[in-house]
Rosetta silent file (secondary structure, phi, psi, omega in degrees, C-alpha in Angstrom):
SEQUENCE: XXXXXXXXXXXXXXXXXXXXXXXXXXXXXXXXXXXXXXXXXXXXXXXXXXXXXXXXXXXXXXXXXXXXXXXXXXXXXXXXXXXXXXXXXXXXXXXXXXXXXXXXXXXXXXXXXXXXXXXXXXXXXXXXXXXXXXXXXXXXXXXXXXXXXXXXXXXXXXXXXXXXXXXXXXXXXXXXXXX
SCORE:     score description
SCORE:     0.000 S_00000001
   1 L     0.000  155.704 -169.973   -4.442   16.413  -25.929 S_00000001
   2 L   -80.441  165.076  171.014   -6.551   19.395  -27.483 S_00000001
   3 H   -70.049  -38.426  163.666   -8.657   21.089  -25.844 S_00000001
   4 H   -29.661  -65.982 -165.259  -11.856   19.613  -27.992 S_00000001
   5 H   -76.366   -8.104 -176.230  -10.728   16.281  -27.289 S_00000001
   6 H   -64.430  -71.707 -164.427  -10.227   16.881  -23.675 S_00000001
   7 H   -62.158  -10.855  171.875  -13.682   18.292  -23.360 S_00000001
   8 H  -108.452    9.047 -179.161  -15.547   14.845  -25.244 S_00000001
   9 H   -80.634  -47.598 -156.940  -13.495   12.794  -23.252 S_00000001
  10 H   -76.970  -28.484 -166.458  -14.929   14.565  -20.239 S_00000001
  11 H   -54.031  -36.639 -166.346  -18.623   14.882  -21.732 S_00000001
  12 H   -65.724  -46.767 -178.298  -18.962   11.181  -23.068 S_00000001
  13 H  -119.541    6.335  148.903  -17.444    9.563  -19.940 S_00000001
  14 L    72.335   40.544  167.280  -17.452   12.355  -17.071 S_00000001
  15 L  -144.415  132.586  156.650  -13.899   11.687  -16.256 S_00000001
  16 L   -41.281  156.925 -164.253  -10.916   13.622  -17.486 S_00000001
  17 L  -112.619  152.154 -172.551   -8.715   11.793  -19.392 S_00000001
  18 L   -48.837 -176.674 -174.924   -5.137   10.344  -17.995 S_00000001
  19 L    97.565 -148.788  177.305   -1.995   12.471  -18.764 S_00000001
  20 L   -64.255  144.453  162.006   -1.546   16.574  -17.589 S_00000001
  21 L   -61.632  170.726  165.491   -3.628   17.631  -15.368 S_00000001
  22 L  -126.459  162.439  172.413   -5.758   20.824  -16.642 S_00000001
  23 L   -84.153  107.737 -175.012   -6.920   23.531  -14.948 S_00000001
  24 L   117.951    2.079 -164.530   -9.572   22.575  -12.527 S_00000001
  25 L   -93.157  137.332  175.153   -8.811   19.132  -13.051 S_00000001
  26 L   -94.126  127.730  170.546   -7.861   17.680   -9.147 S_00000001
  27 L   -89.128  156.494 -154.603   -4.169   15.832   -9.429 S_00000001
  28 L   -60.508  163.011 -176.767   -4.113   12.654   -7.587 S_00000001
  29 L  -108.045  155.766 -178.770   -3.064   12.783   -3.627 S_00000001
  30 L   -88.132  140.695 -152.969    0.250   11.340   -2.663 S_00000001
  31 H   -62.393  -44.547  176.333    0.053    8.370   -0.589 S_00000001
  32 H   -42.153  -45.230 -175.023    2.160   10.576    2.435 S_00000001
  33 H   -95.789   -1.536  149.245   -0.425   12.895    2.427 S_00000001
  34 H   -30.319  -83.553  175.500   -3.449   10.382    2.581 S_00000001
  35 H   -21.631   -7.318 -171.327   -2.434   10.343    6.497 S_00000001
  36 H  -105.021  -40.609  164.980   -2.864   14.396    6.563 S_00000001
  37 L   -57.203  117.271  148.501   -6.836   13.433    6.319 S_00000001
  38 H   -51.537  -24.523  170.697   -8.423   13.169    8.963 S_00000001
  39 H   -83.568  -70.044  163.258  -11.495   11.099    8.267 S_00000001
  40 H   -21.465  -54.423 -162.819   -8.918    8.843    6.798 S_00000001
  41 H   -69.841  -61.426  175.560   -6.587    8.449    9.840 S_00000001
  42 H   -85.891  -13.848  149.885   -9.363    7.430   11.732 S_00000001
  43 H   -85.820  -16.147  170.036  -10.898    4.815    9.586 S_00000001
  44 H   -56.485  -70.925  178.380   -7.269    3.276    8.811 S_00000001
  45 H   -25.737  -45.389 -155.029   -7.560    2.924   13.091 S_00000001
  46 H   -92.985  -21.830 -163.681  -10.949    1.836   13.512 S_00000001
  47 H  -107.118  -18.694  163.766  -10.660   -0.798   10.502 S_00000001
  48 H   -40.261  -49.971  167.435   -7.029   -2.065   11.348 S_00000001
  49 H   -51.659  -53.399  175.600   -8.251   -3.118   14.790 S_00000001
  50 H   -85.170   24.275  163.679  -11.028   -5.123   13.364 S_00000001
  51 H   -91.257  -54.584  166.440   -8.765   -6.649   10.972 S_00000001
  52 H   -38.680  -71.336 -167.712   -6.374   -7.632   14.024 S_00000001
  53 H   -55.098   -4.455 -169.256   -9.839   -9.205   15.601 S_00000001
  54 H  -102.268  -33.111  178.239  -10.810  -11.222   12.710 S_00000001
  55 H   -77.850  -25.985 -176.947   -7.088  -12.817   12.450 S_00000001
  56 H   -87.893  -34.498  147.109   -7.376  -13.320   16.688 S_00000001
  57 H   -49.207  -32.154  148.170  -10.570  -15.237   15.694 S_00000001
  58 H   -50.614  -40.268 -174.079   -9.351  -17.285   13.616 S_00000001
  59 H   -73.528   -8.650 -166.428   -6.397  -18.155   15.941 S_00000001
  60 H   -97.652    1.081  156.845   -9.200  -18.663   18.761 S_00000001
  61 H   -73.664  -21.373 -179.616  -10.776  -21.182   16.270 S_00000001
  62 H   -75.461  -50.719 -175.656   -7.916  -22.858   16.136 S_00000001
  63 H   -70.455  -59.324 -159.479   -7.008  -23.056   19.785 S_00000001
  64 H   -72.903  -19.598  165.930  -10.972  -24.604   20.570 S_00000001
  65 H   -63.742  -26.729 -171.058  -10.118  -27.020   17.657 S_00000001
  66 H   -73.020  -69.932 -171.477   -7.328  -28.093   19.134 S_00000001
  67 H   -35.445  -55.945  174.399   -9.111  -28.421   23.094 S_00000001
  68 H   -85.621    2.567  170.338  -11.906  -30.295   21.601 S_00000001
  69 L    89.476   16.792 -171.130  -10.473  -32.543   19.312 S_00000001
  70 L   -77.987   87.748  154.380  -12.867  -31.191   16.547 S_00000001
  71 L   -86.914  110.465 -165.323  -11.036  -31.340   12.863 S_00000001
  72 L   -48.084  -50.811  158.845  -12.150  -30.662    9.660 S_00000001
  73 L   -38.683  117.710  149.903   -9.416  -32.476    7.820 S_00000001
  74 H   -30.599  -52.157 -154.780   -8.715  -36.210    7.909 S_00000001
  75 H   -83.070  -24.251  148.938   -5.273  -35.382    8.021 S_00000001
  76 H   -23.177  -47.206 -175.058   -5.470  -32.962   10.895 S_00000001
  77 H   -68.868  -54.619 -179.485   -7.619  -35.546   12.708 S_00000001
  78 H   -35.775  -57.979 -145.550   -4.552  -38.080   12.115 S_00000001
  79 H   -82.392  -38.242  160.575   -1.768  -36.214   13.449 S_00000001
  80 L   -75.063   10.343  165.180   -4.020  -35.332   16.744 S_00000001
  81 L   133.891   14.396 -178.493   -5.351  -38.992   17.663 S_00000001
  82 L    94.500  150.693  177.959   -7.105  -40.645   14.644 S_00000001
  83 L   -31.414  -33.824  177.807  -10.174  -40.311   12.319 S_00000001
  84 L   -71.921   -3.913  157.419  -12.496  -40.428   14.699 S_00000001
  85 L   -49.351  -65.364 -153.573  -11.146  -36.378   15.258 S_00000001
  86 L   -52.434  111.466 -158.947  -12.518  -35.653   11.823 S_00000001
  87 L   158.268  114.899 -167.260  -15.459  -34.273   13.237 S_00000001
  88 L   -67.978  151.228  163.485  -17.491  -30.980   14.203 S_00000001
  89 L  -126.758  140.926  176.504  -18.063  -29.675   17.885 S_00000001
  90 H   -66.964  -25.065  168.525  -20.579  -26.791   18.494 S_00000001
  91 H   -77.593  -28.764  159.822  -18.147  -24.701   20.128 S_00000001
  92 H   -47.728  -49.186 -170.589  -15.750  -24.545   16.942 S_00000001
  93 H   -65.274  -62.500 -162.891  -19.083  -24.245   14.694 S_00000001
  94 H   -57.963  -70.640  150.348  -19.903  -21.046   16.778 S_00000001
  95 H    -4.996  -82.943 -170.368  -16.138  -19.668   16.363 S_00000001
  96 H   -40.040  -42.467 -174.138  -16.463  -20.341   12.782 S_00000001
  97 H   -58.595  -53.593  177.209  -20.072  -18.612   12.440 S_00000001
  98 H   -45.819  -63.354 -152.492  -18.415  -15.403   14.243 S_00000001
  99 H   -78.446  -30.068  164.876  -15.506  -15.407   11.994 S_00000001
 100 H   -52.162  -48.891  172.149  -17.718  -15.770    8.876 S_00000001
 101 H   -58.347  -48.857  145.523  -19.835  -13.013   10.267 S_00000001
 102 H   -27.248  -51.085  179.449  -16.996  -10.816   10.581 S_00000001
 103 H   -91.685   -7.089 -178.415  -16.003  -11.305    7.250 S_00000001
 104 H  -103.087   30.009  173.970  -19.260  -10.842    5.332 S_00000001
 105 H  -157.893  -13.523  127.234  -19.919   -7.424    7.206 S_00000001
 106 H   -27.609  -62.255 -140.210  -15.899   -6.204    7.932 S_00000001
 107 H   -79.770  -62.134 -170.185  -15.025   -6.382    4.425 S_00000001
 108 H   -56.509   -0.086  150.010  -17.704   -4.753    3.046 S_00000001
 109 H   -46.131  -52.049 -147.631  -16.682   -1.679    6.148 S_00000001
 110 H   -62.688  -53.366 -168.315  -13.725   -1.871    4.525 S_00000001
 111 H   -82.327  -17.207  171.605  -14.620   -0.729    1.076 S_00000001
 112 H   -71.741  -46.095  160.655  -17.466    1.678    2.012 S_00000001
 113 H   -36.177  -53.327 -163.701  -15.091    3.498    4.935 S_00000001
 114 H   -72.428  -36.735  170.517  -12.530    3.821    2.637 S_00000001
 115 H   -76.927  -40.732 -175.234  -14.499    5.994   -0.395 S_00000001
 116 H   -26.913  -62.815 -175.890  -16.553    7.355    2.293 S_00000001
 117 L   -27.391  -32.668 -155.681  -13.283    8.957    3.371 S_00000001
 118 L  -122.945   44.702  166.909  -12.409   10.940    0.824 S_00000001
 119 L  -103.159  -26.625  176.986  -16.059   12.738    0.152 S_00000001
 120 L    74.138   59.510  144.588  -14.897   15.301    2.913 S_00000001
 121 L   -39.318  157.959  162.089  -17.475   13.999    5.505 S_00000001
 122 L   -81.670   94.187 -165.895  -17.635   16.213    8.536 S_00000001
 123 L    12.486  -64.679 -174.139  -14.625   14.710   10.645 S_00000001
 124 L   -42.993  -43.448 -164.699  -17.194   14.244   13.893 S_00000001
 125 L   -86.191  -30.822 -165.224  -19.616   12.499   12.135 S_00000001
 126 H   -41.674  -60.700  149.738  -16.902   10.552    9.710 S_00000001
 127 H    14.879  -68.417 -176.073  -16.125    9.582   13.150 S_00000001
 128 H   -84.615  -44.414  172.432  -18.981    8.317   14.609 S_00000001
 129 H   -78.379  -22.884  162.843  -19.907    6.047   12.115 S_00000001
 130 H   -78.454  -20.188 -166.221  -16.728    4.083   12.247 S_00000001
 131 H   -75.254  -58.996  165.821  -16.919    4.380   16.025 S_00000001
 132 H   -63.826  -34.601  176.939  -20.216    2.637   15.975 S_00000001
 133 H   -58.302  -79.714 -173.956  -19.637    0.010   13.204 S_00000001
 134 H   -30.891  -34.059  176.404  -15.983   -1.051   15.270 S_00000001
 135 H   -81.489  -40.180  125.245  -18.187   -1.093   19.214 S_00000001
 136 H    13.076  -86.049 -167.271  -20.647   -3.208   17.055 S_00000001
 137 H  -100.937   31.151 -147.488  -18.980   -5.460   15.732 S_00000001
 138 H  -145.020  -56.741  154.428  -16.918   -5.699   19.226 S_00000001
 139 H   -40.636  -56.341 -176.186  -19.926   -6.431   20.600 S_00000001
 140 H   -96.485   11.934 -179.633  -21.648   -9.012   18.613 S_00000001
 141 H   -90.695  -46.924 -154.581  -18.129  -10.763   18.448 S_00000001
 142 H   -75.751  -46.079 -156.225  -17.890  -10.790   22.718 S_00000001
 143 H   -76.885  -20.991 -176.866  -21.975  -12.060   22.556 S_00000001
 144 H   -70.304  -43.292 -174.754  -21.282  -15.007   19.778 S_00000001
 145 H   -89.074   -1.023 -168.450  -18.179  -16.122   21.650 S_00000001
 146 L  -121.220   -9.546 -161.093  -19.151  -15.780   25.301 S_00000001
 147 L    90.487    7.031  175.768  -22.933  -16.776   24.812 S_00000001
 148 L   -52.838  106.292 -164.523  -24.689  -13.706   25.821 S_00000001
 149 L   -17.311  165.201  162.497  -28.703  -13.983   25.990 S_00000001
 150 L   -90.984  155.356   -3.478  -30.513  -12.883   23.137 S_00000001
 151 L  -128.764   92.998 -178.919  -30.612  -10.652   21.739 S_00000001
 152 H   -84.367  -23.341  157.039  -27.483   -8.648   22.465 S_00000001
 153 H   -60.647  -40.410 -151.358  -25.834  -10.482   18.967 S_00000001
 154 H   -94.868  -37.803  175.263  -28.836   -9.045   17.149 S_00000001
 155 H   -86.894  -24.147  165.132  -28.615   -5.909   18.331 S_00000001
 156 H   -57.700  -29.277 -168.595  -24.939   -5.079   17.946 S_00000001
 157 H   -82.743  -99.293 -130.648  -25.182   -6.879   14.271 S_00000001
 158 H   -53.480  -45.161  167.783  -28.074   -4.408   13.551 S_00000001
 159 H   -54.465  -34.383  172.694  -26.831   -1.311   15.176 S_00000001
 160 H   -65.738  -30.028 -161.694  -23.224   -1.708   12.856 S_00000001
 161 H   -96.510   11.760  150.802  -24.984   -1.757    9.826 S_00000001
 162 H   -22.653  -87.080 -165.607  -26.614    2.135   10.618 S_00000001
 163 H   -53.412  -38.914 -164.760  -23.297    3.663    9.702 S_00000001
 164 H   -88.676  -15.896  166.666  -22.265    1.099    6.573 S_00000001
 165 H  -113.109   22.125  147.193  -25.726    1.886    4.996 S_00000001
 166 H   -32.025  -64.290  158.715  -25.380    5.371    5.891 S_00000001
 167 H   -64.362  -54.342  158.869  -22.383    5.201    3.923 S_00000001
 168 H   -51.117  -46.326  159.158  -23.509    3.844    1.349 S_00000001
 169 H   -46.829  -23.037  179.518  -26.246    6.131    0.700 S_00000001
 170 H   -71.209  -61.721  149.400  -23.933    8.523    1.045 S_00000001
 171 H   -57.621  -86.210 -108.653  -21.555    7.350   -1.976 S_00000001
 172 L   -72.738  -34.384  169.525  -24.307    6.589   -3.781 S_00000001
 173 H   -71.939  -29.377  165.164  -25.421   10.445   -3.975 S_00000001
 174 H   -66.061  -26.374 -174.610  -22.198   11.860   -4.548 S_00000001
 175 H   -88.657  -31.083 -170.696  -21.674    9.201   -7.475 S_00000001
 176 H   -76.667  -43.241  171.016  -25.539   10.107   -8.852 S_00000001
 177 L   -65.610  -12.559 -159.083  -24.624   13.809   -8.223 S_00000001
 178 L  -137.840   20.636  117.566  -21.576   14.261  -10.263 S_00000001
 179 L   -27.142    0.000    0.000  -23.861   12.409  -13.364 S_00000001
């Protein structure tokens, strides 16, 4: 590609265009060498665990469906004792509400952690903010499922979401800076 056309590729749409690299242009990192970041390393840890915890909620939703006889399903109900299964229990409903809550504040960890990563926070802090989301959301998982007064749910849900909109604010300047 010419140089001309290089240079209205980058003005019009502020990304270099596919192909050779150029000079000053950054070539892409090899998947081996993700794992050489640090900041990386440690959110692959911190969000793996609370991936693991969201699939061991589900299985402990499973398990109190079984003990109370609560099933969503007709056919579920059937195979465990009749129709009269097909039915909600509060301790299931609470299970569920955790595992929903988990997933509409995990996932969105997931994708802010992950660009976060690669801004070249300072390791300590990178750190810190997954350290708090993951004791967090560790937290308001132990107070949903054990019952723990209020409001020890409220504050671990509030206290996680520092660091995620931290992060976000965070993208959001680096993507507004390089406008």
């Amino acid at each position: 590609m010419s140089s001309e056309l290089r240079s209205l590729k980058l003005l019009l749409t502020g990304n270099p265009p596919l192909g050779r690299a150029s000079e000053g242009d950054r070539a892409p990192v090899p998947a081996h060498r993700m794992m050489d970041n640090e900041v990386f390393s440690n959110f692959l840890l911190y969000s793996t665990v609370l991936v693991i915890k969201m699939y061991l909620l589900a299985v402990i939703t499973g398990q109190v469906r079984l003990r109370k006889k609560a099933f969503a399903n007709p056919e579920d109900a059937l195979k465990h004792g009749g129709l009269q299964y097909c039915r909600t229990d509060p301790d299931v409903e609470r299970c569920r509400r955790a595992h929903w809550n988990d997933l509409e504040n995990i996932l969105p960890f997931l994708f802010l952690g992950s660009i976060y990563s690669f801004l070249d926070p300072d390791p300590f802090i990178a750190w810190l903010h997954f350290f708090i989301f993951f004791v967090g959301r560790i937290i308001h998982t132990i107070a949903y499922l054990v019952k723990l007064r209020a409001p020890i749910r409220s504050v671990a849900y509030t206290i996680a979401q520092f660091p995620c909109v931290s992060m976000a604010l965070q993208i959001l300047w680096e993507v507004i800076d390089t406008w």
